[in-house]
CSV table of C-alpha atoms in Angstrom, one decimal:
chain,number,residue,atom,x,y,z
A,1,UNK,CA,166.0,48.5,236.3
A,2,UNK,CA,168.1,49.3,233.1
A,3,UNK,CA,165.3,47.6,231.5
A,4,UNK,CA,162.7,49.8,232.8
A,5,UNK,CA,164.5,53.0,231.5
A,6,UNK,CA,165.5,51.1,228.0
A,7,UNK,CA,162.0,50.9,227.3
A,8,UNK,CA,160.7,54.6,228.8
A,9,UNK,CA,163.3,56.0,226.3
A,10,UNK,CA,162.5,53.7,223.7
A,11,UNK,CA,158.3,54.5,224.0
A,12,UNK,CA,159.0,58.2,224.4
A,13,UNK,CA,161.2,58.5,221.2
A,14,UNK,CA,158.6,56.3,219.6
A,15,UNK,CA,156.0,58.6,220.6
A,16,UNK,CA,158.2,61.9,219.8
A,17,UNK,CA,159.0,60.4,215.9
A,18,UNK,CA,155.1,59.8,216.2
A,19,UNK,CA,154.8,63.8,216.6
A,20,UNK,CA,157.0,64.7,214.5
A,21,UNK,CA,156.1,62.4,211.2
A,22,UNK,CA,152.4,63.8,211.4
A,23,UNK,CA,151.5,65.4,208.1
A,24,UNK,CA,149.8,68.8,208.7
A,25,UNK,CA,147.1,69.3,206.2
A,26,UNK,CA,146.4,72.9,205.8
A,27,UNK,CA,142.4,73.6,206.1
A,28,UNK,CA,140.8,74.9,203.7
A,29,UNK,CA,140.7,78.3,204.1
A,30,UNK,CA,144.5,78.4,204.1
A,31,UNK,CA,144.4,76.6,201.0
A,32,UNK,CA,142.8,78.9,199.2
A,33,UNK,CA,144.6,81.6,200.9
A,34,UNK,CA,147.3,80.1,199.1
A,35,UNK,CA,146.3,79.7,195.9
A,36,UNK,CA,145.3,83.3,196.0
A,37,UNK,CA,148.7,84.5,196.4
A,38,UNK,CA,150.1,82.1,194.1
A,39,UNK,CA,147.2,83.2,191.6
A,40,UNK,CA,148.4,86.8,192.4
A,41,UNK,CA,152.1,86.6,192.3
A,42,UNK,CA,154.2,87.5,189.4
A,43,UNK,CA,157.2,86.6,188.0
A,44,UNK,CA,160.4,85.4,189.8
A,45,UNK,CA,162.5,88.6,190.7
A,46,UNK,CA,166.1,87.9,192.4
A,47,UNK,CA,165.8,90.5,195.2
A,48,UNK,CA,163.6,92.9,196.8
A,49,UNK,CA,164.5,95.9,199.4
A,50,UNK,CA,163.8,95.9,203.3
A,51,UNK,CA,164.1,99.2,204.4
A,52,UNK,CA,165.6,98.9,208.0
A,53,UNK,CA,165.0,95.5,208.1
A,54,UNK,CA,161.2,95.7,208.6
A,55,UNK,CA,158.7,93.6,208.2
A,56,UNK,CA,155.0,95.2,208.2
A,57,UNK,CA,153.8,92.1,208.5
A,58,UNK,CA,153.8,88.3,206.9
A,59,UNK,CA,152.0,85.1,207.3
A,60,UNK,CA,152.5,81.4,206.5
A,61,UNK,CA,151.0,80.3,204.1
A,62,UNK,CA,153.1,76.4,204.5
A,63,UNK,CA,155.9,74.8,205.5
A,64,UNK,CA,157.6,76.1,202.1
A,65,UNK,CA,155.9,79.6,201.6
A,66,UNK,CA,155.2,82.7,203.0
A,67,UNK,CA,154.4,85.8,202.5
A,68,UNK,CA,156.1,89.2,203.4
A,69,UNK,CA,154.2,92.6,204.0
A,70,UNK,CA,157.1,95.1,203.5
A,71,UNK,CA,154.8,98.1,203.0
A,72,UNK,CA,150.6,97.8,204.0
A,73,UNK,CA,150.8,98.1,199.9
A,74,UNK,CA,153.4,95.5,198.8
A,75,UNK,CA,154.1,91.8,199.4
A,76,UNK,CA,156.2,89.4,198.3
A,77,UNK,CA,155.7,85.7,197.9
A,78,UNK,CA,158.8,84.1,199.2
A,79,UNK,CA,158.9,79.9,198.2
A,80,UNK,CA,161.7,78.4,201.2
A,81,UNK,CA,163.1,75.5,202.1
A,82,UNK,CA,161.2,73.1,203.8
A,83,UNK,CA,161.1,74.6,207.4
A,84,UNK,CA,158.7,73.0,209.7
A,85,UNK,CA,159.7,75.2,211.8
A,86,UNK,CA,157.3,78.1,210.4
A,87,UNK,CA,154.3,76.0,211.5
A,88,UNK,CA,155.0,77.2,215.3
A,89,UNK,CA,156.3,80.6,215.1
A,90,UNK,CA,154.9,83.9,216.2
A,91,UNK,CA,157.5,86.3,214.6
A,92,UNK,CA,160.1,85.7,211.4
A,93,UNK,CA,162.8,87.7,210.4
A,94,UNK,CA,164.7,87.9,207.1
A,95,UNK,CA,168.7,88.1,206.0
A,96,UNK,CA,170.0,91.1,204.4
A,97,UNK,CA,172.7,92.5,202.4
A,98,UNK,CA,172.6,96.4,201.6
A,99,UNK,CA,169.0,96.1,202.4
A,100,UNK,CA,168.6,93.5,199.6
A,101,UNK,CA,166.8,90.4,200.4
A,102,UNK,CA,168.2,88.2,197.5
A,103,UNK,CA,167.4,84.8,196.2
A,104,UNK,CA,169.6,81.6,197.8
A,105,UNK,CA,171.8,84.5,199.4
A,106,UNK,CA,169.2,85.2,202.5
A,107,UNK,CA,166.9,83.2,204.7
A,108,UNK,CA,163.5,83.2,206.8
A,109,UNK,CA,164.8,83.0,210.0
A,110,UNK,CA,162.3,81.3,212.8
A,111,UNK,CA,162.9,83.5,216.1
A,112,UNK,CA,161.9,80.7,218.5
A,113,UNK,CA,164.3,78.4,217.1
A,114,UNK,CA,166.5,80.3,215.1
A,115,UNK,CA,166.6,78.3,212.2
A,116,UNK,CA,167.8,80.1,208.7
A,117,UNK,CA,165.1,78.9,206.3
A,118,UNK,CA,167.0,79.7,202.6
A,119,UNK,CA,164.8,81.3,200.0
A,120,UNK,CA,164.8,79.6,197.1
A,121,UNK,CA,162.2,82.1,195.4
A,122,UNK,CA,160.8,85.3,195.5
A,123,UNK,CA,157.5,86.9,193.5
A,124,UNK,CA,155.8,89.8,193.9
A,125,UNK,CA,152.1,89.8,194.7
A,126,UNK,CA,149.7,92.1,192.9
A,127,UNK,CA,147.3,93.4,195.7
A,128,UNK,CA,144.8,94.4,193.6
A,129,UNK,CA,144.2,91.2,192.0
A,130,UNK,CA,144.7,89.1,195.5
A,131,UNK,CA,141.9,91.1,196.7
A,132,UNK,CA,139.8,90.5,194.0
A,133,UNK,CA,140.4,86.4,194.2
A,134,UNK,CA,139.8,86.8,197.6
A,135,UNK,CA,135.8,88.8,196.8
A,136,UNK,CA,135.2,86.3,193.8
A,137,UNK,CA,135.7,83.1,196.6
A,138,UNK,CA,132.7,85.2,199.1
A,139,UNK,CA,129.5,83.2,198.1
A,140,UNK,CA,126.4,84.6,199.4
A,141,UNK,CA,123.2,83.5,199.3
A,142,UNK,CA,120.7,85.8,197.5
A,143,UNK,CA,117.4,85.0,198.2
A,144,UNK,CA,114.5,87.4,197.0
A,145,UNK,CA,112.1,87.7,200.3
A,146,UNK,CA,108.5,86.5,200.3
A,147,UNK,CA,106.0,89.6,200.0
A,148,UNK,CA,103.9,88.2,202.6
A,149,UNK,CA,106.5,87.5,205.1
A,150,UNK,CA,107.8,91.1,205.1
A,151,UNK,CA,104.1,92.8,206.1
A,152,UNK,CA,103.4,92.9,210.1
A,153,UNK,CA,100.9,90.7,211.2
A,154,UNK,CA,97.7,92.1,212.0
């Protein structure tokens, strides 16, 4: 019997490390989701403020970045520790000191888990040029239509 139950912990651990060792591969639209904020960002500032601690809205961009909505107009790229974590989350929320989110003083924190990601960078995006990055990647076909084809049949 204690061999039975040796090896049913030994195959589920096995099969847990399994899970838990799988690279995630963004797709490709979250790629160059990514790259568009990165494009967009600017230089490295050492804090930004949160008034009342409020998020508008963010998303994940990895396991390392993500950005922050604090306003509809005004994001910040935020580069953290690797936290895994991000990849199953709903909701984030963020340290603060005076209403100063600071660089390797505050963290991402995951609200399932409750994990304090630290940030190890923070860059504002410029909106205007994400959202041009993002119309220059639409690709649409443009295909003049046949003079024929557009009369009614008779």
């Amino acid at each position: 019997m204690p061999v039975l139950r040796v090896s049913t912990i030994m195959l589920l651990a096995l099969g847990l490390s399994a899970c838990v060792s799988e690279p995630s591969t963004p797709s490709l639209p979250q790629q160059q989701r990514q790259e568009a904020y990165n494009a967009a960002a600017g230089d490295q500032v050492q804090h930004f403020h949160l008034v009342l601690h409020d998020i508008y809205s963010w998303e994940r961009l990895s396991d390392t970045q993500v950005v922050v909505y604090t306003q509809p107009t005004r994001a910040y790229l935020l580069d953290v520790w690797p936290c895994s974590s991000l990849n199953y989350t709903n909701s984030i929320g963020l340290t603060s000191s005076a209403n100063q989110v600071a660089v390797g003083a505050d963290k991402v924190i995951v609200s399932h888990s409750h994990l304090a990601c630290k940030i190890e960078e923070i860059r504002p995006v410029d909106l205007a040029q994400f959202k041009l990055d993002k119309a220059s990647q639409r690709h649409i076909d443009n295909l003049q239509r046949d003079s024929d084809a557009s009369k009614p049949a008779a």
